[in-house]
GROMACS .gro file of C-alpha atoms in nm:
model
  288
    1MET     CA    1  -3.049  -1.912  -0.271
    2LYS     CA    2  -2.912  -1.563  -0.218
    3VAL     CA    3  -2.688  -1.482   0.079
    4CYS     CA    4  -2.608  -1.125   0.186
    5LEU     CA    5  -2.284  -1.056   0.372
    6THR     CA    6  -2.141  -0.763   0.562
    7GLY     CA    7  -1.766  -0.791   0.616
    8GLY     CA    8  -1.757  -1.018   0.313
    9THR     CA    9  -1.410  -0.909   0.201
   10GLY     CA   10  -1.245  -0.967   0.540
   11PHE     CA   11  -1.049  -1.270   0.661
   12ILE     CA   12  -1.352  -1.482   0.754
   13GLY     CA   13  -1.600  -1.323   0.514
   14SER     CA   14  -1.390  -1.388   0.204
   15ARG     CA   15  -1.351  -1.755   0.294
   16LEU     CA   16  -1.721  -1.787   0.367
   17SER     CA   17  -1.806  -1.618   0.037
   18GLN     CA   18  -1.594  -1.874  -0.146
   19LEU     CA   19  -1.765  -2.159   0.039
   20PHE     CA   20  -2.105  -2.035  -0.077
   21LYS     CA   21  -1.988  -1.983  -0.435
   22ASP     CA   22  -1.841  -2.334  -0.441
   23ASN     CA   23  -2.190  -2.458  -0.351
   24ASN     CA   24  -2.357  -2.251  -0.625
   25ILE     CA   25  -2.508  -2.001  -0.382
   26GLN     CA   26  -2.535  -1.639  -0.492
   27VAL     CA   27  -2.338  -1.403  -0.267
   28VAL     CA   28  -2.418  -1.033  -0.242
   29HIS     CA   29  -2.183  -0.808  -0.046
   30ILE     CA   30  -2.314  -0.519   0.161
   31THR     CA   31  -2.024  -0.277   0.124
   32ARG     CA   32  -1.896   0.016   0.329
   33VAL     CA   33  -2.052   0.242   0.066
   34ASP     CA   34  -2.392   0.078   0.123
   35LEU     CA   35  -2.351   0.119   0.499
   36LYS     CA   36  -2.263   0.487   0.464
   37LYS     CA   37  -2.572   0.543   0.247
   38GLY     CA   38  -2.789   0.388   0.517
   39PRO     CA   39  -3.074   0.138   0.561
   40LYS     CA   40  -3.250   0.210   0.229
   41ALA     CA   41  -2.938   0.126   0.028
   42ILE     CA   42  -2.878  -0.182   0.241
   43ALA     CA   43  -3.240  -0.293   0.197
   44GLN     CA   44  -3.194  -0.302  -0.181
   45LYS     CA   45  -2.923  -0.563  -0.134
   46VAL     CA   46  -3.114  -0.757   0.134
   47GLU     CA   47  -3.442  -0.781  -0.060
   48GLY     CA   48  -3.502  -1.143  -0.158
   49ALA     CA   49  -3.206  -1.287   0.034
   50GLY     CA   50  -3.264  -1.616   0.211
   51VAL     CA   51  -2.986  -1.556   0.462
   52VAL     CA   52  -2.811  -1.244   0.591
   53ILE     CA   53  -2.474  -1.284   0.763
   54ASN     CA   54  -2.322  -0.996   0.958
   55LEU     CA   55  -1.944  -1.015   0.998
   56ALA     CA   56  -1.855  -0.645   0.993
   57GLY     CA   57  -1.606  -0.520   1.251
   58SER     CA   58  -1.283  -0.322   1.266
   59PRO     CA   59  -0.973  -0.511   1.398
   60ILE     CA   60  -0.932  -0.486   1.775
   61LEU     CA   61  -0.557  -0.541   1.804
   62LYS     CA   62  -0.447  -0.179   1.805
   63ARG     CA   63  -0.382   0.093   2.060
   64TRP     CA   64  -0.718   0.174   2.216
   65THR     CA   65  -0.722   0.549   2.177
   66GLU     CA   66  -1.066   0.701   2.214
   67PRO     CA   67  -1.106   0.736   1.833
   68ASN     CA   68  -0.997   0.373   1.783
   69LYS     CA   69  -1.237   0.252   2.051
   70GLN     CA   70  -1.516   0.443   1.881
   71THR     CA   71  -1.429   0.277   1.549
   72ILE     CA   72  -1.420  -0.069   1.710
   73ARG     CA   73  -1.763  -0.008   1.860
   74ASP     CA   74  -1.934   0.168   1.569
   75SER     CA   75  -1.810  -0.078   1.306
   76ARG     CA   76  -2.000  -0.346   1.497
   77VAL     CA   77  -2.289  -0.184   1.682
   78GLU     CA   78  -2.393   0.091   1.441
   79THR     CA   79  -2.346  -0.135   1.140
   80THR     CA   80  -2.572  -0.396   1.300
   81LYS     CA   81  -2.837  -0.136   1.383
   82LYS     CA   82  -2.844  -0.020   1.019
   83LEU     CA   83  -2.858  -0.378   0.895
   84VAL     CA   84  -3.146  -0.467   1.127
   85GLU     CA   85  -3.337  -0.155   1.021
   86ALA     CA   86  -3.290  -0.255   0.657
   87ILE     CA   87  -3.407  -0.612   0.719
   88LEU     CA   88  -3.724  -0.486   0.888
   89MET     CA   89  -3.781  -0.258   0.590
   90VAL     CA   90  -3.782  -0.521   0.313
   91GLN     CA   91  -4.096  -0.697   0.196
   92ASN     CA   92  -3.936  -1.039   0.141
   93LYS     CA   93  -3.744  -1.093   0.461
   94PRO     CA   94  -3.466  -1.352   0.502
   95SER     CA   95  -3.548  -1.678   0.677
   96MET     CA   96  -3.227  -1.652   0.883
   97VAL     CA   97  -2.997  -1.382   1.015
   98MET     CA   98  -2.658  -1.487   1.146
   99SER     CA   99  -2.446  -1.230   1.326
  100ALA     CA  100  -2.093  -1.245   1.463
  101SER     CA  101  -2.008  -1.158   1.820
  102ALA     CA  102  -1.711  -1.272   2.029
  103VAL     CA  103  -1.625  -1.482   2.332
  104GLY     CA  104  -1.488  -1.156   2.474
  105ILE     CA  105  -1.841  -1.100   2.605
  106TYR     CA  106  -1.767  -1.340   2.894
  107ASP     CA  107  -1.566  -1.259   3.205
  108THR     CA  108  -1.210  -1.386   3.245
  109VAL     CA  109  -1.266  -1.569   3.575
  110TYR     CA  110  -1.520  -1.847   3.527
  111GLU     CA  111  -1.573  -2.123   3.271
  112HIS     CA  112  -1.846  -2.047   3.020
  113ASP     CA  113  -2.088  -2.214   2.784
  114GLU     CA  114  -2.368  -2.037   2.598
  115PHE     CA  115  -2.590  -2.036   2.907
  116SER     CA  116  -2.342  -1.842   3.118
  117ASP     CA  117  -2.457  -1.506   3.255
  118ARG     CA  118  -2.118  -1.411   3.399
  119LEU     CA  119  -2.036  -1.143   3.145
  120GLY     CA  120  -1.729  -0.923   3.136
  121LYS     CA  121  -1.712  -0.560   3.245
  122ASP     CA  122  -1.432  -0.435   3.021
  123PHE     CA  123  -1.450  -0.244   2.694
  124LEU     CA  124  -1.465  -0.548   2.463
  125ALA     CA  125  -1.738  -0.713   2.668
  126SER     CA  126  -1.946  -0.395   2.658
  127VAL     CA  127  -1.904  -0.376   2.280
  128CYS     CA  128  -2.016  -0.739   2.243
  129MET     CA  129  -2.321  -0.675   2.461
  130GLU     CA  130  -2.422  -0.372   2.255
  131TRP     CA  131  -2.349  -0.565   1.936
  132GLU     CA  132  -2.584  -0.846   2.032
  133ALA     CA  133  -2.846  -0.609   2.176
  134ALA     CA  134  -2.866  -0.435   1.838
  135LEU     CA  135  -3.022  -0.755   1.701
  136ALA     CA  136  -3.313  -0.748   1.949
  137PRO     CA  137  -3.576  -0.606   1.707
  138LEU     CA  138  -3.542  -0.923   1.498
  139LEU     CA  139  -3.671  -1.131   1.790
  140LYS     CA  140  -4.015  -0.983   1.725
  141THR     CA  141  -4.019  -1.133   1.374
  142ASP     CA  142  -4.034  -1.487   1.237
  143ILE     CA  143  -3.671  -1.468   1.127
  144LYS     CA  144  -3.444  -1.734   1.275
  145LEU     CA  145  -3.164  -1.551   1.457
  146THR     CA  146  -2.826  -1.703   1.537
  147VAL     CA  147  -2.532  -1.534   1.710
  148LEU     CA  148  -2.179  -1.665   1.662
  149ARG     CA  149  -1.951  -1.586   1.955
  150LEU     CA  150  -1.615  -1.629   1.787
  151GLY     CA  151  -1.289  -1.729   1.946
  152ILE     CA  152  -0.949  -1.664   1.785
  153VAL     CA  153  -0.970  -1.801   1.431
  154LEU     CA  154  -0.654  -1.986   1.327
  155ASP     CA  155  -0.542  -2.014   0.965
  156ARG     CA  156  -0.203  -2.050   0.799
  157GLN     CA  157  -0.259  -1.764   0.552
  158GLU     CA  158  -0.437  -1.493   0.751
  159GLY     CA  159  -0.513  -1.391   1.107
  160ALA     CA  160  -0.325  -1.437   1.434
  161LEU     CA  161  -0.147  -1.766   1.358
  162ALA     CA  162  -0.025  -1.651   1.016
  163LYS     CA  163   0.151  -1.358   1.185
  164MET     CA  164   0.312  -1.588   1.444
  165ILE     CA  165   0.458  -1.858   1.221
  166THR     CA  166   0.762  -1.669   1.087
  167PRO     CA  167   0.881  -1.538   1.427
  168PHE     CA  168   0.836  -1.884   1.577
  169LYS     CA  169   1.031  -2.042   1.288
  170LEU     CA  170   1.312  -1.795   1.359
  171GLY     CA  171   1.318  -1.898   1.725
  172LEU     CA  172   1.157  -1.569   1.827
  173GLY     CA  173   0.826  -1.712   1.945
  174THR     CA  174   0.697  -1.578   2.274
  175VAL     CA  175   0.463  -1.658   2.557
  176VAL     CA  176   0.236  -1.357   2.611
  177GLY     CA  177   0.238  -1.211   2.962
  178ASP     CA  178   0.249  -1.484   3.225
  179GLY     CA  179   0.090  -1.726   2.977
  180THR     CA  180  -0.185  -1.842   3.211
  181GLN     CA  181  -0.461  -1.660   3.024
  182PRO     CA  182  -0.697  -1.886   2.826
  183PHE     CA  183  -0.656  -1.902   2.450
  184PRO     CA  184  -1.002  -1.985   2.306
  185CYS     CA  185  -0.950  -2.067   1.940
  186ILE     CA  186  -1.088  -2.254   1.639
  187HIS     CA  187  -0.948  -2.384   1.310
  188ILE     CA  188  -1.073  -2.181   1.012
  189ASN     CA  189  -1.209  -2.499   0.850
  190ASP     CA  190  -1.411  -2.584   1.160
  191LEU     CA  191  -1.549  -2.232   1.169
  192LEU     CA  192  -1.660  -2.252   0.806
  193SER     CA  193  -1.800  -2.603   0.849
  194ALA     CA  194  -1.982  -2.502   1.168
  195VAL     CA  195  -2.143  -2.203   0.996
  196TRP     CA  196  -2.256  -2.431   0.712
  197TYR     CA  197  -2.384  -2.687   0.964
  198ILE     CA  198  -2.581  -2.425   1.159
  199LEU     CA  199  -2.728  -2.278   0.841
  200ASN     CA  200  -2.855  -2.615   0.728
  201HIS     CA  201  -2.967  -2.762   1.062
  202PRO     CA  202  -3.346  -2.735   1.111
  203LYS     CA  203  -3.316  -2.691   1.489
  204SER     CA  204  -3.037  -2.434   1.500
  205SER     CA  205  -3.106  -2.095   1.660
  206GLY     CA  206  -2.971  -1.870   1.932
  207ILE     CA  207  -2.614  -1.835   2.054
  208TYR     CA  208  -2.321  -2.059   1.958
  209ASN     CA  209  -1.965  -2.041   2.090
  210LEU     CA  210  -1.736  -2.106   1.795
  211VAL     CA  211  -1.429  -2.242   1.971
  212ALA     CA  212  -1.258  -2.581   1.978
  213PRO     CA  213  -1.370  -2.812   2.262
  214GLU     CA  214  -1.024  -2.823   2.422
  215MET     CA  215  -0.949  -2.527   2.649
  216VAL     CA  216  -0.582  -2.428   2.658
  217SER     CA  217  -0.367  -2.147   2.796
  218ASN     CA  218  -0.152  -1.909   2.593
  219HIS     CA  219   0.154  -2.085   2.737
  220TYR     CA  220   0.031  -2.426   2.620
  221PHE     CA  221  -0.056  -2.289   2.276
  222SER     CA  222   0.285  -2.121   2.235
  223LYS     CA  223   0.478  -2.426   2.353
  224THR     CA  224   0.278  -2.655   2.123
  225LEU     CA  225   0.339  -2.425   1.826
  226GLY     CA  226   0.712  -2.421   1.904
  227LYS     CA  227   0.714  -2.799   1.930
  228LYS     CA  228   0.543  -2.839   1.591
  229LEU     CA  229   0.805  -2.611   1.435
  230HIS     CA  230   1.092  -2.775   1.628
  231ARG     CA  231   1.186  -2.445   1.786
  232PRO     CA  232   1.228  -2.355   2.154
  233VAL     CA  233   0.997  -2.094   2.303
  234ILE     CA  234   1.206  -1.915   2.564
  235LEU     CA  235   1.107  -1.552   2.510
  236ARG     CA  236   0.828  -1.371   2.687
  237ALA     CA  237   0.626  -1.067   2.579
  238TYR     CA  238   0.606  -0.898   2.917
  239SER     CA  239   0.281  -0.736   3.020
  240PHE     CA  240   0.433  -0.394   3.084
  241ILE     CA  241   0.584  -0.380   2.733
  242LEU     CA  242   0.252  -0.470   2.570
  243LYS     CA  243   0.076  -0.208   2.781
  244LEU     CA  244   0.330   0.054   2.674
  245LEU     CA  245   0.274  -0.038   2.308
  246LEU     CA  246  -0.101  -0.095   2.307
  247GLY     CA  247  -0.231   0.072   2.622
  248GLU     CA  248  -0.569  -0.069   2.723
  249GLY     CA  249  -0.567  -0.267   2.397
  250ALA     CA  250  -0.308  -0.502   2.553
  251ASN     CA  251  -0.599  -0.660   2.743
  252ALA     CA  252  -0.698  -0.837   2.421
  253LEU     CA  253  -0.370  -1.033   2.449
  254LEU     CA  254  -0.320  -1.052   2.824
  255LYS     CA  255  -0.667  -1.175   2.916
  256GLY     CA  256  -0.880  -1.456   2.781
  257GLN     CA  257  -1.199  -1.651   2.841
  258LYS     CA  258  -1.252  -2.017   2.932
  259VAL     CA  259  -1.517  -2.115   2.680
  260ARG     CA  260  -1.679  -2.439   2.567
  261PRO     CA  261  -1.889  -2.492   2.251
  262ARG     CA  262  -2.166  -2.673   2.441
  263ARG     CA  263  -2.458  -2.590   2.211
  264LEU     CA  264  -2.263  -2.667   1.894
  265LEU     CA  265  -2.172  -3.010   2.032
  266GLU     CA  266  -2.531  -3.069   2.144
  267LEU     CA  267  -2.644  -2.982   1.790
  268GLY     CA  268  -2.425  -3.269   1.673
  269TYR     CA  269  -2.149  -3.078   1.499
  270PRO     CA  270  -1.845  -3.310   1.452
  271PHE     CA  271  -1.528  -3.104   1.504
  272GLN     CA  272  -1.254  -3.190   1.255
  273PHE     CA  273  -0.990  -3.028   1.480
  274PRO     CA  274  -1.104  -3.050   1.844
  275THR     CA  275  -0.763  -2.999   2.008
  276ILE     CA  276  -0.482  -2.746   1.975
  277ASP     CA  277  -0.250  -3.030   1.873
  278SER     CA  278  -0.476  -3.131   1.583
  279ILE     CA  279  -0.526  -2.767   1.480
  280LEU     CA  280  -0.155  -2.689   1.466
  281GLN     CA  281  -0.068  -3.026   1.313
  282ASP     CA  282  -0.289  -2.936   1.018
  283LEU     CA  283  -0.201  -2.568   0.986
  284VAL     CA  284   0.170  -2.565   1.062
  285ILE     CA  285   0.317  -2.895   0.944
  286GLU     CA  286   0.418  -2.876   0.577
  287LYS     CA  287   0.223  -3.117   0.360
  288SER     CA  288   0.436  -3.346   0.146
   0.00000   0.00000   0.00000
């Protein structure tokens, strides 16, 4: 089988690429050069692929200047539009298209599963809505479409947790803001296994929240990380400082969504790391 990937050299994409290669699946990367050339160039890569996975997206943790906001949006929405146009163009269409989105689509007040219609009204939520809406033309085809609403992906080598470990080891770990905001997250291995499970399950389709079943706050996460590293967590990253540094972009740290992976559990996926304790025990504790 041939799998096409956008964002294949990123944090998640590179790990997913390796998973496919380890299972003797051909991986073809749709590059930034292909995307700049447009749908015809993309279609040449997509032709004959059994699965297309869309993971493209610029990092969101930056100061949200208008140019940066445009990049955050376009790297997701416009990329997806080009990809969809290319898929519709090819003669031998994929049997499945899987596209990333984010739990940031939900509001920060209520508890959500995949059936929730209480969506957010901030910048990130609007980007997620446009991102998913760009996939709509595929609903008129026979292609199976799945949308992965990702939480914060935790890994010891890359991503958010990797950046936290050294400061926490030095006793400089912090609670962000007042710490009450939800911290929807997932172990990188569960994310990869869940993607594999969804790809191979005959009844999978639609939206899946890729987060661990246990819902925790930023305060609980930070305190648990400190406990695993045997370090106190007494510092606080105050909201006003983050807003000075990141502007509107501080919302990505100061707000969060209460999210459950209802459909993934109903599909029968067995989480390896269902709690924040089990996630951090695996990722932080040195293996002997």
